[in-house]
Amino acid sequence: MTQPLTFVILSTGLDSFKEIRSALASDSRARLLAGGNDSEQLYDEIIRLKPNAAIITLGPNTEQALALMERLASECQQTAIIAGARDASPDLILRAMRAGAREFLRLPIISEELETVLDRISEFCSEVAPTPKKKGRMIAVFSSKGGCGTSFVASNLACAMPDSTCLVDLNLQAGDLPLFLGLDPKYSIADVVENRARLDDTLVASYITPYSSRVSLLAAPREADSADEIEPEHVFEVLERLRENYAYVVLDPQHTFDAITLAALDQSDDIVLTLTLDIPAIRSAQRALEIFDRLGYPRSKVRIIVNRWSKQIDLDLHQVEKFLGEPVVGFLPSDYQVAVTSINLGQPLVQSNPSTRIAAEIQRIAAAITGESIHMEEPKAERRNFWSALFRRERARKANAPALHVRESLNPSVSR
Ligand SMILES: Nc1ncnc2c1ncn2[C@@H]1O[C@H](COP(=O)(O)OP(=O)(O)OP(=O)(O)O)[C@@H](O)[C@H]1O
Ligand SMILES: [Mg+2]
């Protein structure tokens, strides 16, 4: 069903008002929102209701009505002005048009004329309809187990994105992303949340700490206390706002399925599920996938990557994929010295040392997210011992453990 055309009427004469009201009521497209004879009051109503059109009659009140038209024409451009009058003299029509009226409706109303006016208002509405706001792509780098390298990956991934990117630290109690970028932010997400009612582009930009011409950071609060005030719906609102200002928003959420993390994951277009190749991390990734399924996330939203991969690790990547039931789409080599040096210097490798294997792999993952396809290299020889241990533990877990419910998963202590 198409949107109704909404109207308000200003009429000093009760007869004219009733006549217009019943004419509008006879057309299924029209809906009357308000009416009256006080131009000041009606002006306030128009500001509040933002109708598609205001029908303003010209009678004994002509000067006052023309003044209202002029005011509406300059201040409420989304509302079309229709002048209505019994006196359809060329002089009055001209004055009404000069005051900003788009249409002239003769009284008493002729139904064909009203039909034509409604058609024109309908055209006007489609012309002034606001264009939908652009929405940047949101990518959460997530692990339900700490220490897998999500902050390291998120900060590098943000630097690998091809367009304007905001990195957001959602570890609200103890965020450390400024260190990864060598920044000392003055403001944090707590300031954005506090001022969310009056956020415009300039204010958003003032709370964000620039790292490079393309990458900026929205830091976690310095004081853990201010994090307590932040609710999931605030985070949702702030992230939606950021998407309007940046082509990409990269999130580093907490490692639990708390309400704020869930709000962020729900909103994300992609979840880069990060694990390391040890049994606790693989188990935790598998549990995260189960929870994503229960939350109704399509599997296409999740991209699994392995961090700190090394040839020395005694396992077969095919087996990891089989165990998780999903392909691993990227793996970052383990290079402690390179990783720690870049973190200590506060310089993401993608920019400071792009020739490293870690940086190259991050670039490849970024390309996959932004549109290019990637291929995994075949893993090397199969190592049975590791896998038999993992599957053995998994069989034992399934036999003994009760099913994990989503409610339980919302409790951080269960999801860890
Ligand atoms: N590819 C890698 N090779 C070697 N070391 C790495 C690699 N990636 C991350 N690390 C190291 O792992 C440590 C933890 O990384 P990071 O802080 O990014 O993890 P996290 O998942 O964010 O942890 P936290 O639980 O603190 O949020 C860092 O000290 C970093 O040097
Ligand atoms: Mg971290």
Short mmCIF file of C-alpha atoms and ligand atoms in Angstrom, two decimals:
data_model
loop_
_atom_site.label_atom_id
_atom_site.label_comp_id
_atom_site.label_asym_id
_atom_site.label_seq_id
_atom_site.Cartn_x
_atom_site.Cartn_y
_atom_site.Cartn_z
CA MET A 1 0.00 0.00 0.00
CA THR A 2 1.30 3.47 -0.90
CA GLN A 3 1.84 6.07 1.83
CA PRO A 4 -1.20 8.32 2.44
CA LEU A 5 -0.90 12.03 1.67
CA THR A 6 -1.13 13.93 4.93
CA PHE A 7 -2.78 17.34 5.30
CA VAL A 8 -3.41 20.16 7.74
CA ILE A 9 -6.00 22.89 7.12
CA LEU A 10 -5.97 26.53 8.17
CA SER A 11 -9.41 28.02 7.73
CA THR A 12 -11.05 30.95 9.48
CA GLY A 13 -14.51 29.95 8.28
CA LEU A 14 -16.06 26.84 9.76
CA ASP A 15 -17.99 26.14 6.55
CA SER A 16 -14.83 26.18 4.44
CA PHE A 17 -13.09 23.93 6.95
CA LYS A 18 -15.92 21.38 6.90
CA GLU A 19 -16.10 21.47 3.15
CA ILE A 20 -12.39 20.81 2.70
CA ARG A 21 -12.41 18.14 5.37
CA SER A 22 -15.24 16.19 3.73
CA ALA A 23 -13.66 16.55 0.28
CA LEU A 24 -10.40 15.08 1.63
CA ALA A 25 -12.31 12.32 3.40
CA SER A 26 -13.80 11.25 0.09
CA ASP A 27 -10.36 10.54 -1.36
CA SER A 28 -8.65 7.39 -0.08
CA ARG A 29 -5.19 8.90 -0.61
CA ALA A 30 -5.74 11.84 1.76
CA ARG A 31 -5.45 11.86 5.53
CA LEU A 32 -6.22 14.96 7.61
CA LEU A 33 -3.86 15.37 10.57
CA ALA A 34 -4.94 18.70 12.05
CA GLY A 35 -6.93 21.84 11.39
CA GLY A 36 -7.78 25.16 12.97
CA ASN A 37 -8.15 28.89 12.55
CA ASP A 38 -5.11 30.07 14.50
CA SER A 39 -2.12 30.46 12.19
CA GLU A 40 0.48 30.42 15.01
CA GLN A 41 -0.92 27.22 16.47
CA LEU A 42 -1.12 25.61 13.07
CA TYR A 43 2.45 26.59 12.31
CA ASP A 44 3.57 24.66 15.43
CA GLU A 45 1.48 21.68 14.35
CA ILE A 46 3.06 21.69 10.90
CA ILE A 47 6.56 21.73 12.43
CA ARG A 48 5.60 18.81 14.65
CA LEU A 49 3.61 16.70 12.19
CA LYS A 50 5.51 17.46 8.96
CA PRO A 51 2.43 16.95 6.75
CA ASN A 52 2.80 16.54 2.99
CA ALA A 53 0.59 19.57 2.40
CA ALA A 54 -1.03 22.50 4.21
CA ILE A 55 -4.28 23.87 2.80
CA ILE A 56 -4.53 27.54 3.76
CA THR A 57 -7.73 29.38 2.96
CA LEU A 58 -7.71 33.01 1.95
CA GLY A 59 -10.74 34.91 3.16
CA PRO A 60 -11.07 37.60 5.80
CA ASN A 61 -7.67 36.54 7.07
CA THR A 62 -5.81 36.92 3.77
CA GLU A 63 -2.81 38.90 5.04
CA GLN A 64 -2.24 36.60 7.98
CA ALA A 65 -2.65 33.54 5.76
CA LEU A 66 -0.19 34.87 3.17
CA ALA A 67 2.33 35.57 5.97
CA LEU A 68 1.99 31.97 7.15
CA MET A 69 2.55 30.74 3.60
CA GLU A 70 5.75 32.75 3.32
CA ARG A 71 7.01 31.40 6.61
CA LEU A 72 6.20 27.80 5.69
CA ALA A 73 7.75 28.17 2.25
CA SER A 74 11.08 29.11 3.78
CA GLU A 75 11.06 26.93 6.90
CA CYS A 76 9.06 23.78 6.04
CA GLN A 77 10.07 22.94 2.53
CA GLN A 78 8.85 19.37 2.78
CA THR A 79 5.26 20.62 3.15
CA ALA A 80 3.50 21.74 -0.05
CA ILE A 81 1.30 24.81 0.35
CA ILE A 82 -2.16 24.84 -1.22
CA ALA A 83 -4.10 28.08 -1.23
CA GLY A 84 -7.88 27.73 -1.08
CA ALA A 85 -10.34 30.57 -1.82
CA ARG A 86 -13.82 31.37 -3.01
CA ASP A 87 -12.41 34.37 -4.78
CA ALA A 88 -10.30 32.91 -7.57
CA SER A 89 -9.26 36.27 -8.99
CA PRO A 90 -5.96 36.33 -10.93
CA ASP A 91 -4.68 38.89 -8.42
CA LEU A 92 -5.25 36.61 -5.42
CA ILE A 93 -3.85 33.57 -7.23
CA LEU A 94 -0.73 35.59 -8.07
CA ARG A 95 -0.28 36.77 -4.47
CA ALA A 96 -0.69 33.22 -3.18
CA MET A 97 1.86 31.87 -5.65
CA ARG A 98 4.30 34.63 -4.74
CA ALA A 99 3.89 33.74 -1.07
CA GLY A 100 4.94 30.17 -1.84
CA ALA A 101 1.72 28.26 -2.70
CA ARG A 102 2.25 25.42 -5.16
CA GLU A 103 -1.45 24.86 -5.90
CA PHE A 104 -4.69 26.80 -5.85
CA LEU A 105 -7.93 25.08 -4.86
CA ARG A 106 -11.18 26.83 -5.72
CA LEU A 107 -14.01 26.73 -3.21
CA PRO A 108 -16.49 25.17 -3.39
CA ILE A 109 -14.31 22.22 -4.28
CA ILE A 110 -14.77 20.53 -7.64
CA SER A 111 -13.82 16.89 -7.24
CA GLU A 112 -11.82 16.76 -10.53
CA GLU A 113 -9.79 19.75 -9.39
CA LEU A 114 -9.08 18.15 -6.02
CA GLU A 115 -8.01 15.00 -7.86
CA THR A 116 -5.53 17.01 -9.94
CA VAL A 117 -4.19 18.81 -6.86
CA LEU A 118 -3.66 15.49 -5.05
CA ASP A 119 -1.82 14.08 -8.08
CA ARG A 120 0.50 17.08 -8.06
CA ILE A 121 1.09 16.83 -4.30
CA SER A 122 1.88 13.17 -4.75
CA GLU A 123 4.50 14.08 -7.40
CA PHE A 124 5.90 16.76 -5.10
CA CYS A 125 6.25 14.21 -2.27
CA SER A 126 8.24 11.81 -4.39
CA GLU A 127 10.55 14.68 -5.39
CA VAL A 128 11.23 15.86 -1.82
CA ALA A 129 11.37 12.39 -0.20
CA PRO A 130 14.69 12.19 1.64
CA THR A 131 17.23 9.94 -0.07
CA PRO A 132 18.04 6.97 2.18
CA LYS A 133 21.21 7.57 4.17
CA LYS A 134 24.24 5.63 3.04
CA LYS A 135 25.32 2.86 5.34
CA GLY A 136 28.92 1.82 5.78
CA ARG A 137 29.85 -1.83 6.17
CA MET A 138 30.32 -3.01 9.75
CA ILE A 139 32.82 -5.72 10.56
CA ALA A 140 33.24 -7.21 14.05
CA VAL A 141 36.50 -8.99 14.81
CA PHE A 142 35.37 -11.41 17.47
CA SER A 143 36.61 -14.23 19.64
CA SER A 144 34.79 -15.67 22.62
CA LYS A 145 38.19 -16.45 24.12
CA GLY A 146 40.60 -13.71 25.16
CA GLY A 147 44.14 -13.42 23.88
CA CYS A 148 43.54 -14.78 20.35
CA GLY A 149 44.66 -11.47 18.86
CA THR A 150 41.36 -9.73 18.04
CA SER A 151 42.66 -6.26 18.93
CA PHE A 152 45.77 -6.86 16.83
CA VAL A 153 43.67 -8.11 13.90
CA ALA A 154 41.01 -5.38 14.24
CA SER A 155 43.54 -2.54 14.27
CA ASN A 156 45.36 -3.96 11.24
CA LEU A 157 42.15 -4.76 9.39
CA ALA A 158 40.94 -1.17 9.89
CA CYS A 159 44.17 0.05 8.27
CA ALA A 160 43.72 -2.37 5.36
CA MET A 161 40.26 -1.10 4.40
CA PRO A 162 40.18 0.76 1.08
CA ASP A 163 38.08 3.71 2.23
CA SER A 164 37.27 5.81 5.32
CA THR A 165 37.16 3.56 8.37
CA CYS A 166 36.30 3.99 12.02
CA LEU A 167 37.75 1.47 14.45
CA VAL A 168 35.60 1.15 17.57
CA ASP A 169 36.86 -0.19 20.89
CA LEU A 170 33.93 -2.00 22.50
CA ASN A 171 35.98 -3.35 25.39
CA LEU A 172 34.26 -0.67 27.41
CA GLN A 173 35.82 -1.56 30.74
CA ALA A 174 39.41 -2.02 29.62
CA GLY A 175 39.89 -1.05 25.99
CA ASP A 176 43.47 -0.92 24.78
CA LEU A 177 43.15 -0.03 21.09
CA PRO A 178 44.81 3.41 21.48
CA LEU A 179 48.05 1.54 22.26
CA PHE A 180 47.79 -0.47 19.04
CA LEU A 181 47.57 2.79 17.07
CA GLY A 182 49.93 4.88 19.22
CA LEU A 183 47.12 7.33 20.05
CA ASP A 184 46.15 9.26 23.15
CA PRO A 185 42.42 9.96 22.67
CA LYS A 186 40.80 12.85 24.51
CA TYR A 187 37.29 11.56 23.99
CA SER A 188 35.60 8.20 23.99
CA ILE A 189 32.38 6.42 23.14
CA ALA A 190 31.07 7.61 26.54
CA ASP A 191 31.14 11.22 25.23
CA VAL A 192 29.32 10.22 22.05
CA VAL A 193 26.67 8.37 24.06
CA GLU A 194 26.25 11.30 26.44
CA ASN A 195 25.69 13.73 23.56
CA ARG A 196 23.80 11.37 21.24
CA ALA A 197 20.66 13.55 21.17
CA ARG A 198 22.50 16.39 19.42
CA LEU A 199 24.98 14.48 17.29
CA ASP A 200 25.75 15.95 13.92
CA ASP A 201 28.66 15.18 11.59
CA THR A 202 30.89 17.82 13.20
CA LEU A 203 30.24 16.60 16.72
CA VAL A 204 30.83 12.95 15.74
CA ALA A 205 34.11 13.94 14.10
CA SER A 206 35.20 15.84 17.22
CA TYR A 207 34.95 12.73 19.43
CA ILE A 208 36.86 10.50 17.05
CA THR A 209 40.66 10.36 17.17
CA PRO A 210 42.27 10.37 13.73
CA TYR A 211 45.07 7.90 13.10
CA SER A 212 45.63 8.51 9.39
CA SER A 213 43.78 10.25 6.58
CA ARG A 214 41.56 7.17 6.25
CA VAL A 215 41.48 5.56 9.69
CA SER A 216 40.07 6.92 12.95
CA LEU A 217 39.44 5.48 16.37
CA LEU A 218 36.46 5.73 18.67
CA ALA A 219 38.10 4.79 21.96
CA ALA A 220 36.66 3.01 24.97
CA PRO A 221 36.14 5.18 28.07
CA ARG A 222 39.27 5.88 30.11
CA GLU A 223 37.31 5.52 33.34
CA ALA A 224 35.59 2.19 33.78
CA ASP A 225 32.84 4.04 35.71
CA SER A 226 31.60 5.88 32.62
CA ALA A 227 31.30 2.53 30.83
CA ASP A 228 28.66 1.47 33.36
CA GLU A 229 26.33 4.15 32.04
CA ILE A 230 26.45 2.82 28.49
CA GLU A 231 23.46 0.68 27.49
CA PRO A 232 23.21 -1.64 24.47
CA GLU A 233 20.69 0.65 22.75
CA HIS A 234 23.17 3.54 23.08
CA VAL A 235 25.84 1.49 21.39
CA PHE A 236 23.37 0.52 18.65
CA GLU A 237 22.52 4.17 18.04
CA VAL A 238 26.15 5.31 18.00
CA LEU A 239 27.20 2.54 15.62
CA GLU A 240 24.34 3.37 13.25
CA ARG A 241 25.49 6.99 13.30
CA LEU A 242 29.07 5.98 12.52
CA ARG A 243 27.93 3.91 9.55
CA GLU A 244 26.51 7.08 8.04
CA ASN A 245 29.90 8.80 8.29
CA TYR A 246 32.34 6.03 7.39
CA ALA A 247 32.56 3.51 4.54
CA TYR A 248 33.70 0.86 7.07
CA VAL A 249 33.25 0.47 10.80
CA VAL A 250 35.53 -2.14 12.37
CA LEU A 251 34.62 -3.34 15.86
CA ASP A 252 36.73 -4.91 18.57
CA PRO A 253 34.06 -6.27 20.96
CA GLN A 254 34.49 -8.03 24.28
CA HIS A 255 35.03 -11.78 24.38
CA THR A 256 31.67 -12.49 25.99
CA PHE A 257 28.11 -12.64 24.74
CA ASP A 258 26.99 -9.75 26.93
CA ALA A 259 24.15 -7.50 25.74
CA ILE A 260 26.45 -4.82 24.28
CA THR A 261 28.48 -7.36 22.32
CA LEU A 262 25.28 -8.97 21.05
CA ALA A 263 23.96 -5.57 19.93
CA ALA A 264 27.20 -5.03 18.01
CA LEU A 265 27.30 -8.52 16.51
CA ASP A 266 23.63 -8.30 15.46
CA GLN A 267 24.34 -5.06 13.67
CA SER A 268 27.52 -6.22 11.95
CA ASP A 269 27.54 -7.28 8.32
CA ASP A 270 30.54 -9.53 8.88
CA ILE A 271 31.92 -11.30 11.91
CA VAL A 272 35.59 -12.21 11.61
CA LEU A 273 35.71 -15.08 14.07
CA THR A 274 39.30 -15.30 15.23
CA LEU A 275 40.90 -18.34 16.81
CA THR A 276 44.30 -19.74 17.52
CA LEU A 277 45.15 -23.37 16.93
CA ASP A 278 44.80 -24.75 20.42
CA ILE A 279 41.99 -26.86 21.77
CA PRO A 280 40.40 -24.24 24.07
CA ALA A 281 40.30 -21.66 21.26
CA ILE A 282 38.92 -24.12 18.69
CA ARG A 283 36.27 -25.30 21.15
CA SER A 284 35.39 -21.73 21.97
CA ALA A 285 35.06 -20.88 18.24
CA GLN A 286 32.81 -23.88 17.74
CA ARG A 287 30.64 -22.77 20.64
CA ALA A 288 30.48 -19.25 19.19
CA LEU A 289 29.28 -20.71 15.87
CA GLU A 290 26.57 -22.65 17.70
CA ILE A 291 25.45 -19.45 19.41
CA PHE A 292 25.47 -17.54 16.11
CA ASP A 293 23.22 -20.26 14.68
CA ARG A 294 20.82 -19.92 17.59
CA LEU A 295 20.83 -16.16 17.18
CA GLY A 296 19.82 -16.70 13.56
CA TYR A 297 22.95 -15.27 11.95
CA PRO A 298 23.45 -16.61 8.43
CA ARG A 299 26.70 -18.54 8.14
CA SER A 300 27.66 -16.26 5.25
CA LYS A 301 28.05 -13.47 7.83
CA VAL A 302 30.83 -15.33 9.63
CA ARG A 303 34.40 -15.57 8.34
CA ILE A 304 36.75 -17.72 10.32
CA ILE A 305 40.41 -16.81 10.54
CA VAL A 306 43.26 -18.49 12.34
CA ASN A 307 45.80 -16.27 14.08
CA ARG A 308 49.33 -17.20 15.11
CA TRP A 309 49.43 -20.04 12.66
CA SER A 310 52.73 -21.88 12.49
CA LYS A 311 54.06 -24.90 10.67
CA GLN A 312 55.18 -26.23 13.99
CA ILE A 313 51.59 -26.59 15.17
CA ASP A 314 50.77 -30.22 15.05
CA LEU A 315 47.52 -30.24 13.12
CA ASP A 316 45.72 -30.21 9.81
CA LEU A 317 43.68 -27.16 8.76
CA HIS A 318 41.22 -29.38 6.86
CA GLN A 319 40.41 -31.00 10.15
CA VAL A 320 39.80 -27.62 11.82
CA GLU A 321 37.35 -26.78 9.06
CA LYS A 322 35.68 -30.17 9.38
CA PHE A 323 35.38 -29.74 13.13
CA LEU A 324 33.96 -26.23 12.85
CA GLY A 325 31.83 -27.07 9.83
CA GLU A 326 33.04 -23.91 8.07
CA PRO A 327 36.03 -23.01 5.89
CA VAL A 328 38.89 -21.02 7.37
CA VAL A 329 39.27 -18.04 5.06
CA GLY A 330 42.53 -16.65 6.35
CA PHE A 331 45.41 -17.47 8.58
CA LEU A 332 47.91 -15.08 10.03
CA PRO A 333 51.32 -16.51 10.65
CA SER A 334 52.76 -16.44 14.13
CA ASP A 335 55.56 -13.91 14.29
CA TYR A 336 55.96 -12.79 17.84
CA GLN A 337 58.74 -10.30 17.23
CA VAL A 338 57.03 -8.58 14.33
CA ALA A 339 53.64 -8.51 16.12
CA VAL A 340 54.96 -7.29 19.47
CA THR A 341 57.22 -4.66 17.90
CA SER A 342 54.33 -3.22 15.93
CA ILE A 343 52.11 -3.16 19.04
CA ASN A 344 54.83 -1.63 21.20
CA LEU A 345 55.47 1.07 18.61
CA GLY A 346 51.73 1.63 18.15
CA GLN A 347 52.11 1.12 14.42
CA PRO A 348 49.84 -1.41 12.68
CA LEU A 349 51.86 -3.62 10.37
CA VAL A 350 49.62 -2.99 7.39
CA GLN A 351 50.96 0.55 7.28
CA SER A 352 54.34 0.35 8.99
CA ASN A 353 55.53 -2.93 7.55
CA PRO A 354 53.23 -3.99 4.69
CA SER A 355 55.74 -6.49 3.28
CA THR A 356 55.43 -8.81 6.31
CA ARG A 357 53.44 -12.00 5.88
CA ILE A 358 51.00 -10.97 8.58
CA ALA A 359 50.28 -7.66 6.81
CA ALA A 360 49.89 -9.40 3.45
CA GLU A 361 47.39 -11.87 4.91
CA ILE A 362 45.43 -9.08 6.57
CA GLN A 363 45.25 -7.31 3.20
CA ARG A 364 43.96 -10.52 1.65
CA ILE A 365 41.25 -10.87 4.33
CA ALA A 366 40.27 -7.23 3.86
CA ALA A 367 40.02 -7.80 0.10
CA ALA A 368 37.79 -10.82 0.70
CA ILE A 369 35.47 -8.78 2.92
CA THR A 370 35.31 -5.86 0.53
CA GLY A 371 34.57 -8.06 -2.46
CA GLU A 372 37.48 -10.01 -3.85
CA SER A 373 37.46 -13.78 -3.47
CA ILE A 374 40.30 -15.55 -1.72
CA HIS A 375 41.56 -19.10 -1.70
CA MET A 376 43.04 -21.02 1.17
CA GLU A 377 46.29 -22.80 0.59
CA GLU A 378 46.10 -26.52 1.13
CA PRO A 379 47.29 -27.40 4.60
CA LYS A 380 50.28 -29.65 4.89
CA ALA A 381 50.45 -33.18 6.22
CA GLU A 382 47.74 -34.55 8.45
CA ARG A 383 48.69 -35.02 12.09
CA ARG A 384 46.40 -37.59 13.63
CA ASN A 385 47.38 -37.34 17.28
CA PHE A 386 46.16 -33.78 17.76
CA TRP A 387 42.88 -34.49 16.05
CA SER A 388 42.12 -37.69 17.75
CA ALA A 389 42.66 -35.81 21.03
CA LEU A 390 40.35 -33.01 20.01
CA PHE A 391 37.57 -35.28 18.72
CA ARG A 392 37.90 -37.49 21.74
CA ARG A 393 37.35 -34.51 24.01
CA GLU A 394 34.47 -33.32 21.86
CA ARG A 395 32.73 -36.71 22.00
CA ALA A 396 33.15 -36.73 25.76
CA ARG A 397 31.79 -33.21 26.05
CA LYS A 398 28.71 -34.01 23.95
CA ALA A 399 28.01 -37.12 25.97
CA ASN A 400 28.28 -35.37 29.34
CA ALA A 401 27.39 -31.74 28.87
CA PRO A 402 23.79 -30.48 28.66
CA ALA A 403 23.01 -28.38 25.58
CA LEU A 404 24.06 -24.75 25.88
CA HIS A 405 21.06 -22.48 25.66
CA VAL A 406 21.16 -19.00 24.23
CA ARG A 407 19.96 -17.57 27.55
CA GLU A 408 22.91 -19.19 29.25
CA SER A 409 25.16 -17.92 26.54
CA LEU A 410 24.23 -14.37 27.46
CA ASN A 411 25.88 -14.96 30.78
CA PRO A 412 29.57 -14.11 30.36
CA SER A 413 30.69 -16.78 32.74
CA VAL A 414 29.00 -19.48 30.67
CA SER A 415 30.15 -18.20 27.29
CA ARG A 416 33.82 -18.01 28.12
N1 LIG B 1 50.12 -13.23 14.52
C1 LIG B 1 50.69 -13.08 15.70
N2 LIG B 1 51.94 -13.55 15.93
C2 LIG B 1 52.50 -13.43 17.14
N3 LIG B 1 51.94 -12.85 18.18
C3 LIG B 1 50.71 -12.35 18.02
C4 LIG B 1 50.02 -12.44 16.78
N4 LIG B 1 48.82 -11.87 16.93
C5 LIG B 1 48.74 -11.43 18.19
N5 LIG B 1 49.88 -11.72 18.84
C6 LIG B 1 50.17 -11.41 20.24
O1 LIG B 1 49.09 -11.84 21.03
C7 LIG B 1 48.90 -10.96 22.11
C8 LIG B 1 47.45 -10.72 22.31
O2 LIG B 1 46.94 -9.98 21.20
P1 LIG B 1 45.66 -9.07 21.34
O3 LIG B 1 45.79 -8.14 22.46
O4 LIG B 1 45.39 -8.52 19.99
O5 LIG B 1 44.59 -10.20 21.70
P2 LIG B 1 43.08 -9.98 22.17
O6 LIG B 1 42.31 -11.13 21.65
O7 LIG B 1 42.65 -8.65 21.80
O8 LIG B 1 43.28 -10.11 23.73
P3 LIG B 1 42.42 -9.48 24.95
O9 LIG B 1 41.82 -10.69 25.60
O10 LIG B 1 43.41 -8.78 25.80
O11 LIG B 1 41.40 -8.57 24.35
C9 LIG B 1 49.67 -9.69 21.80
O12 LIG B 1 50.66 -9.51 22.73
C10 LIG B 1 50.26 -9.91 20.44
O13 LIG B 1 51.60 -9.56 20.40
MG MG B 2 41.76 -7.12 22.90
#
